[in-house]
XYZ file of N, CA and C in Angstrom:
537
model
N -20.657 14.335 -2.232
C -21.104 14.403 -3.174
C -20.709 14.543 -4.917
N -19.402 15.226 -4.910
C -18.994 15.673 -6.438
C -19.235 13.840 -7.020
N -18.267 12.915 -5.978
C -18.097 11.935 -6.758
C -19.578 11.222 -6.970
N -20.522 11.395 -6.127
C -21.707 11.108 -5.483
C -22.939 10.916 -7.483
N -22.676 12.710 -8.307
C -23.449 13.102 -9.073
C -22.180 12.918 -10.396
N -21.653 13.076 -10.184
C -20.596 12.090 -12.044
C -20.449 11.131 -11.561
N -20.642 9.877 -11.063
C -20.990 8.380 -11.231
C -22.867 8.206 -11.721
N -23.148 9.169 -10.693
C -24.965 9.030 -11.152
C -25.589 9.453 -12.666
N -24.197 10.311 -13.438
C -24.473 11.449 -14.550
C -23.059 9.986 -15.658
N -22.441 9.482 -14.964
C -21.834 8.622 -15.748
C -23.113 7.118 -16.130
N -23.387 7.037 -15.149
C -24.299 5.648 -14.766
C -25.439 5.959 -15.664
N -26.405 7.046 -15.710
C -27.996 7.111 -16.414
C -27.195 7.227 -17.875
N -26.143 8.576 -18.312
C -25.783 8.120 -19.276
C -25.900 7.122 -20.152
N -24.499 6.404 -19.615
C -24.784 4.964 -20.197
C -25.913 3.682 -20.313
N -27.384 4.060 -19.267
C -28.167 3.363 -19.204
C -28.769 3.698 -20.232
N -29.256 4.898 -20.532
C -29.877 5.752 -22.102
C -29.477 5.315 -23.176
N -27.601 5.218 -22.946
C -26.959 4.926 -24.555
C -28.103 3.541 -24.573
N -27.542 2.388 -23.576
C -27.966 0.904 -23.885
C -29.235 0.929 -24.130
N -30.115 1.891 -23.684
C -31.822 1.823 -24.029
C -32.281 2.555 -25.909
N -31.448 3.137 -25.992
C -31.310 3.877 -27.214
C -30.603 2.601 -27.865
N -29.544 1.842 -27.933
C -28.910 1.262 -28.545
C -29.150 -0.369 -29.064
N -30.685 -0.608 -28.526
C -31.502 -1.226 -28.614
C -32.666 -1.225 -28.669
N -33.231 0.058 -29.107
C -34.284 0.738 -29.489
C -34.688 1.412 -30.848
N -33.128 1.995 -31.240
C -33.348 3.241 -32.893
C -31.909 2.750 -33.769
N -31.610 2.763 -34.816
C -31.257 2.022 -35.693
C -30.322 3.482 -35.936
N -29.670 3.173 -36.390
C -27.331 4.403 -36.741
C -29.089 4.788 -37.648
N -28.771 6.258 -38.283
C -29.155 7.365 -38.965
C -30.607 7.258 -39.473
N -31.496 6.838 -38.370
C -33.025 6.410 -38.766
C -33.618 7.430 -37.999
N -34.044 9.072 -38.307
C -34.440 9.478 -37.373
C -35.772 8.748 -36.963
N -35.864 8.874 -35.210
C -37.479 9.262 -34.566
C -38.246 10.332 -34.297
N -39.891 10.697 -34.475
C -39.857 12.046 -34.601
C -40.601 12.131 -33.390
N -40.190 12.991 -32.610
C -40.859 12.709 -30.829
C -42.088 14.014 -30.760
N -40.738 15.818 -30.839
C -42.058 16.779 -31.795
C -41.427 17.669 -32.809
N -42.243 16.772 -34.244
C -42.487 16.230 -35.876
C -41.041 16.332 -36.126
N -40.352 17.404 -36.647
C -38.412 18.105 -36.798
C -38.021 19.009 -35.781
N -38.602 19.332 -34.990
C -37.792 20.316 -33.870
C -37.199 18.831 -33.109
N -37.596 18.303 -32.694
C -36.877 17.118 -31.822
C -37.303 15.514 -31.816
N -36.082 15.179 -32.560
C -36.114 13.197 -31.816
C -34.917 13.268 -32.131
N -35.010 11.455 -32.094
C -33.880 10.798 -31.516
C -32.739 10.394 -32.702
N -32.078 10.084 -33.062
C -31.264 10.312 -34.316
C -30.069 9.086 -33.633
N -30.223 7.847 -34.513
C -28.203 7.558 -33.180
C -27.298 7.620 -34.161
N -26.787 8.256 -33.553
C -24.663 7.994 -34.502
C -23.517 7.901 -33.684
N -22.754 7.626 -34.149
C -21.716 6.887 -33.178
C -20.257 8.470 -33.562
N -19.707 9.186 -32.819
C -19.357 10.096 -33.255
C -17.896 9.853 -32.789
N -16.612 9.983 -33.509
C -15.490 9.630 -33.042
C -14.890 11.549 -33.255
N -15.245 12.147 -32.680
C -14.364 13.571 -32.739
C -15.170 13.862 -31.434
N -15.314 15.537 -31.612
C -16.051 15.683 -30.109
C -16.660 16.152 -30.883
N -16.944 17.590 -30.262
C -18.543 18.743 -30.915
C -18.297 18.592 -31.915
N -20.065 18.124 -32.426
C -19.493 18.927 -33.847
C -19.339 17.570 -34.865
N -19.068 16.699 -34.136
C -18.076 16.224 -34.864
C -16.536 16.202 -35.086
N -16.023 17.327 -34.987
C -14.746 17.879 -35.059
C -13.621 17.049 -34.390
N -12.271 16.736 -35.217
C -10.945 16.259 -34.742
C -11.423 14.928 -34.853
N -12.325 13.995 -35.988
C -13.015 12.391 -35.950
C -11.683 11.501 -35.697
N -9.732 12.893 -36.241
C -9.446 11.576 -36.577
C -8.809 11.812 -35.210
N -8.585 11.880 -34.189
C -8.165 12.559 -32.718
C -8.537 11.829 -32.301
N -9.794 10.824 -31.732
C -10.238 9.872 -31.407
C -8.986 9.876 -29.539
N -8.214 8.921 -30.078
C -7.400 8.797 -28.904
C -7.061 10.359 -27.942
N -6.833 11.144 -28.360
C -6.225 12.712 -27.718
C -7.965 13.088 -26.998
N -8.715 12.759 -27.690
C -9.851 13.310 -26.796
C -10.045 12.071 -25.476
N -10.063 10.814 -25.480
C -9.635 10.125 -24.615
C -9.478 10.616 -23.515
N -7.343 10.832 -24.052
C -6.628 10.868 -22.590
C -6.996 12.543 -22.465
N -7.685 13.629 -22.919
C -8.634 14.633 -22.212
C -9.236 14.328 -21.008
N -10.301 13.477 -21.725
C -10.956 13.114 -21.143
C -10.712 12.905 -19.343
N -9.878 11.179 -19.367
C -9.744 10.419 -19.018
C -8.382 11.941 -17.830
N -7.180 12.470 -18.233
C -6.985 13.454 -17.372
C -7.914 14.594 -16.616
N -9.202 14.886 -17.403
C -10.280 15.802 -16.516
C -10.115 14.680 -15.353
N -11.259 13.546 -15.591
C -12.003 12.709 -14.745
C -10.608 12.637 -13.631
N -9.887 12.447 -13.788
C -8.742 12.409 -12.756
C -8.204 13.644 -11.878
N -8.122 14.918 -13.056
C -8.026 15.551 -11.976
C -9.058 16.075 -10.879
N -10.162 16.111 -11.135
C -11.583 16.436 -10.548
C -11.478 15.449 -9.528
N -11.076 14.889 -9.801
C -11.004 13.669 -8.385
C -10.231 13.834 -7.432
N -8.849 14.541 -8.066
C -7.702 15.111 -7.413
C -8.398 16.601 -6.742
N -8.699 17.088 -7.350
C -8.832 18.243 -6.665
C -10.125 18.609 -5.582
N -10.970 17.286 -6.047
C -12.357 17.884 -5.556
C -12.201 17.377 -3.671
N -10.593 17.272 -2.826
C -11.380 17.447 -1.110
C -10.870 18.765 -0.847
N -10.663 19.641 -2.123
C -10.202 20.906 -1.655
C -10.943 21.805 -2.451
N -12.078 21.674 -2.925
C -13.367 21.761 -3.763
C -14.338 22.313 -2.269
N -14.710 23.575 -1.816
C -15.555 23.729 -0.893
C -16.638 24.593 -1.307
N -16.414 25.870 -2.817
C -17.843 26.044 -2.750
C -18.291 25.390 -3.937
N -20.310 25.305 -3.321
C -20.747 24.431 -3.942
C -21.189 24.723 -5.564
N -21.252 25.596 -6.053
C -21.378 26.045 -7.414
C -20.132 25.366 -8.486
N -18.868 25.704 -7.905
C -18.183 25.568 -8.410
C -17.776 23.631 -8.416
N -18.319 22.653 -7.388
C -18.541 21.111 -6.918
C -19.373 20.533 -7.453
N -20.541 22.003 -7.746
C -21.345 20.752 -9.134
C -21.406 21.130 -10.309
N -20.327 21.946 -10.990
C -20.115 22.636 -12.163
C -18.802 21.357 -12.375
N -18.131 21.672 -11.830
C -16.965 20.248 -12.252
C -17.986 18.945 -11.874
N -18.764 18.670 -10.748
C -19.371 17.387 -11.251
C -20.360 16.657 -12.371
N -20.469 17.773 -12.632
C -21.244 17.927 -14.168
C -20.389 17.465 -15.286
N -19.277 18.295 -15.366
C -18.495 18.333 -16.179
C -17.313 16.572 -15.907
N -17.311 16.196 -14.805
C -16.513 14.844 -14.603
C -17.394 14.347 -14.907
N -18.539 14.544 -14.671
C -19.170 13.085 -14.641
C -20.057 12.750 -16.584
N -20.134 14.012 -16.710
C -20.379 14.173 -18.446
C -19.071 12.955 -19.772
N -18.037 13.678 -18.855
C -16.420 13.115 -19.312
C -16.377 11.602 -19.378
N -16.876 11.618 -17.872
C -16.716 9.944 -18.027
C -17.933 8.842 -18.717
N -19.093 9.318 -18.302
C -20.094 9.077 -19.726
C -19.561 8.481 -21.170
N -18.840 9.616 -21.453
C -18.361 9.511 -23.034
C -17.438 8.545 -23.340
N -16.531 8.768 -22.165
C -14.929 8.046 -21.530
C -15.282 6.422 -21.538
N -16.127 5.827 -21.241
C -17.074 4.218 -21.240
C -17.224 4.317 -22.426
N -17.320 4.988 -23.396
C -17.953 4.502 -24.488
C -16.262 4.413 -25.865
N -15.745 5.447 -25.651
C -14.150 5.730 -25.901
C -13.512 4.612 -25.938
N -13.735 4.205 -24.489
C -12.745 2.682 -24.308
C -12.897 1.204 -24.322
N -14.922 1.466 -24.781
C -15.671 0.417 -25.013
C -16.365 -0.397 -26.046
N -16.336 1.345 -26.569
C -16.887 0.631 -28.055
C -15.698 0.452 -29.125
N -16.840 0.339 -30.395
C -16.562 0.791 -31.433
C -16.184 1.159 -32.455
N -14.979 1.582 -32.649
C -14.312 0.266 -33.605
C -13.034 -0.884 -32.736
N -12.448 -0.091 -31.634
C -11.685 -0.610 -30.364
C -11.236 -0.324 -29.393
N -10.263 -0.831 -28.159
C -10.047 -0.052 -26.875
C -10.102 1.113 -27.529
N -9.646 2.010 -26.429
C -9.062 3.916 -26.500
C -9.218 4.435 -27.575
N -10.029 3.905 -28.743
C -10.131 5.012 -29.895
C -11.611 4.435 -30.351
N -12.467 3.912 -29.212
C -14.165 3.624 -29.059
C -15.142 4.927 -29.992
N -16.413 4.682 -30.263
C -16.802 6.415 -31.428
C -17.993 6.350 -30.115
N -17.910 7.645 -30.044
C -19.316 7.583 -28.630
C -21.025 7.965 -29.499
N -21.803 7.192 -28.385
C -22.953 7.001 -28.686
C -23.536 8.747 -28.539
N -24.276 9.254 -29.583
C -24.949 10.180 -30.061
C -26.518 9.523 -30.651
N -27.330 10.728 -29.632
C -28.791 10.303 -29.995
C -29.695 11.272 -30.543
N -29.892 12.437 -28.989
C -30.861 13.964 -29.289
C -30.307 14.105 -29.765
N -31.181 14.682 -31.270
C -31.627 15.510 -32.385
C -32.535 16.973 -32.302
N -32.051 18.205 -32.085
C -32.612 19.787 -31.912
C -33.130 20.449 -32.596
N -33.861 20.090 -33.744
C -33.480 21.072 -34.897
C -32.236 21.006 -35.882
N -31.579 22.141 -36.477
C -31.168 21.707 -36.966
C -29.511 21.922 -36.382
N -29.400 21.826 -35.069
C -27.837 21.709 -34.394
C -27.247 20.165 -33.990
N -26.739 20.012 -34.057
C -25.438 19.101 -33.379
C -26.333 18.086 -33.408
N -26.578 16.967 -33.041
C -26.292 15.454 -32.690
C -25.812 15.427 -31.362
N -26.225 14.785 -30.303
C -25.965 14.885 -28.605
C -26.957 13.828 -27.989
N -26.121 13.730 -26.739
C -25.948 13.142 -25.374
C -26.184 13.348 -24.431
N -26.959 12.561 -23.331
C -26.104 13.515 -21.953
C -25.867 13.914 -21.387
N -24.560 12.165 -21.356
C -23.721 12.878 -21.049
C -22.850 14.144 -21.603
N -23.106 15.063 -23.211
C -22.782 16.084 -23.629
C -23.366 17.613 -23.063
N -24.590 16.682 -22.650
C -25.757 17.442 -21.943
C -25.140 18.401 -20.912
N -24.546 17.118 -19.987
C -23.915 17.652 -18.460
C -22.904 18.034 -18.049
N -22.192 18.249 -18.934
C -20.808 18.267 -19.352
C -21.187 20.035 -19.943
N -22.052 20.526 -20.878
C -22.617 22.102 -20.865
C -23.784 23.013 -19.811
N -24.341 22.164 -19.336
C -24.549 22.523 -18.086
C -23.464 23.168 -16.494
N -23.358 21.546 -16.499
C -21.452 21.645 -15.756
C -20.742 22.633 -16.391
N -20.766 23.527 -17.290
C -19.879 23.837 -17.619
C -20.461 26.371 -17.300
N -22.123 26.085 -17.581
C -22.909 26.840 -17.051
C -22.825 27.393 -16.067
N -23.121 26.229 -15.026
C -23.391 26.360 -13.133
C -22.111 26.339 -12.780
N -20.721 26.249 -12.871
C -19.543 26.817 -12.974
C -19.153 27.548 -13.144
N -19.044 28.331 -14.170
C -19.584 30.037 -14.782
C -19.851 31.187 -13.341
N -21.419 30.445 -14.167
C -22.216 31.379 -13.125
C -21.615 31.051 -11.186
N -20.773 30.140 -10.796
C -20.880 30.042 -10.143
C -18.660 31.249 -9.893
N -18.297 31.540 -10.879
C -17.594 32.636 -10.183
C -18.251 33.982 -10.554
N -19.608 34.390 -10.889
C -19.658 36.071 -10.505
C -20.406 35.484 -9.158
N -22.088 34.544 -8.908
C -22.486 33.665 -8.396
C -22.344 32.930 -6.601
N -21.185 32.476 -6.540
C -21.006 31.251 -5.589
C -20.720 32.119 -4.173
N -20.120 31.685 -3.894
C -19.597 32.100 -1.843
C -19.019 33.195 -2.602
N -18.877 34.134 -1.752
C -18.097 35.111 -2.066
C -16.663 34.636 -0.979
N -15.545 35.195 -1.206
C -14.010 35.205 -0.733
C -14.240 35.595 0.993
N -13.967 34.104 1.831
C -13.345 34.385 2.764
C -14.819 34.025 3.448
N -16.317 33.522 2.718
C -16.696 32.961 3.532
C -16.670 31.670 3.123
N -17.258 31.012 4.339
C -16.918 29.382 4.230
C -18.449 28.641 4.012
N -18.496 27.575 3.098
C -19.295 27.407 2.200
C -21.099 26.830 3.522
N -20.837 26.355 4.561
C -21.292 26.060 5.479
C -22.161 27.295 6.224
N -21.444 28.930 5.565
C -22.146 30.034 6.347
C -21.123 30.428 7.578
N -20.398 29.842 8.003
C -19.043 30.500 9.201
C -18.043 31.794 8.081
N -18.135 32.696 8.777
C -17.119 33.626 8.521
C -15.953 33.265 8.807
N -14.888 32.810 7.569
C -13.813 32.595 8.249
C -13.336 33.329 9.351
N -12.680 34.904 8.401
C -12.877 35.733 9.095
C -12.672 35.820 10.275
N -14.034 35.826 10.646
C -15.138 35.950 12.524
C -14.169 34.546 13.363
N -13.672 33.601 12.757
C -13.219 32.592 13.518
C -11.337 32.642 13.667
N -10.942 34.030 12.784
C -9.543 34.085 13.401
C -9.186 35.199 13.843
N -8.096 34.365 15.776
C -7.593 35.406 16.576
C -7.454 36.393 16.268
N -8.142 37.755 17.620
C -8.164 38.692 17.297
C -6.766 39.333 17.148
N -6.384 40.409 16.628
C -5.163 41.293 16.956
C -4.969 42.263 17.879
N -4.325 41.425 18.743
C -4.683 42.644 19.899
C -3.312 42.901 20.501
N -2.939 44.187 18.489
C -1.688 45.406 18.969
C -2.651 45.831 18.560
N -2.471 47.572 19.420
C -2.708 48.739 19.527
C -2.948 49.729 17.709
N -3.806 49.675 17.178
C -4.024 50.177 15.688
C -3.232 50.772 15.322
N -2.278 51.862 16.396
C -2.009 53.009 15.923
C -0.806 52.293 15.750
N 0.154 51.151 16.531
C 1.097 50.849 15.858
C 1.144 50.331 14.625
N 2.680 50.416 13.930
C 2.738 49.998 13.230
C 3.813 48.657 13.397
N 4.238 48.069 11.881
C 4.169 47.207 12.619
C 5.692 47.240 13.102
N 6.452 46.539 13.894
C 7.896 46.351 14.238
C 7.985 47.944 15.028
N 7.081 48.550 14.854
C 8.058 50.065 15.613
C 7.432 50.040 17.278
N 7.896 51.012 18.445
C 6.960 51.414 19.320
C 6.369 51.981 19.099
N 4.826 52.014 20.709
C 4.306 53.419 20.358
C 4.160 54.422 20.515
N 4.320 55.762 19.966
C 5.034 57.068 20.450
C 4.345 57.032 21.777
N 5.445 57.648 22.441
C 4.910 58.115 23.997
C 4.341 59.756 23.896
N 3.652 60.374 24.500
C 3.390 61.369 24.687
C 4.174 62.313 25.818
C-alpha cells in the first residue's frame, strides 16, 4: 500500500506540474479566487519559503535519503497512520526530487516547480502539500494510532502468545513454598 501511495503522489504531482508549465507564464499570477487563491509559476532552488537557495544539492541528497529510507523501512511499518504519513511524505519528496534531478538548471540541482499561491503565504505545489499532510497524519498517528500490542488487523498480539503455565505465586528461579 505504501508504494502505491508514494508513486501516486509523485505521478500526480508531476502531471499537474507539467500542465501548469504549459499553461502559466513564470511570475504572472492567475486569479482563481480573487487575490486570496491564485496560480503563480515559480522555480524554487531552495526548500520551503525559498530557504537555502544555495544548497539545492543538499535538498536533493536529503530527498533521496528519505525516499530510500522509507522504501527500506516500509515492510516493517504496521501502523496505518505511520504508513500513510510516511508514504505521503515520501511521495511528496519523490515528486520534488524528480524536479531536482531533471529540471533546469542542471541534473541534481534542478529547481522545483511551484504554482499554488494562497494569500500572502509562500508559493508551493502538490508535493509540498502531500509532505505537510503526511507530517500531520504521522503526528496524529503518534497520539491516536494503534495501541502498543494491538496488531493493525485488530488481532491482539498478547492474546496469541502462549500462556504462562507457571503458578502465579512462583518467583522466577525459586521453588514454590511448601505448607
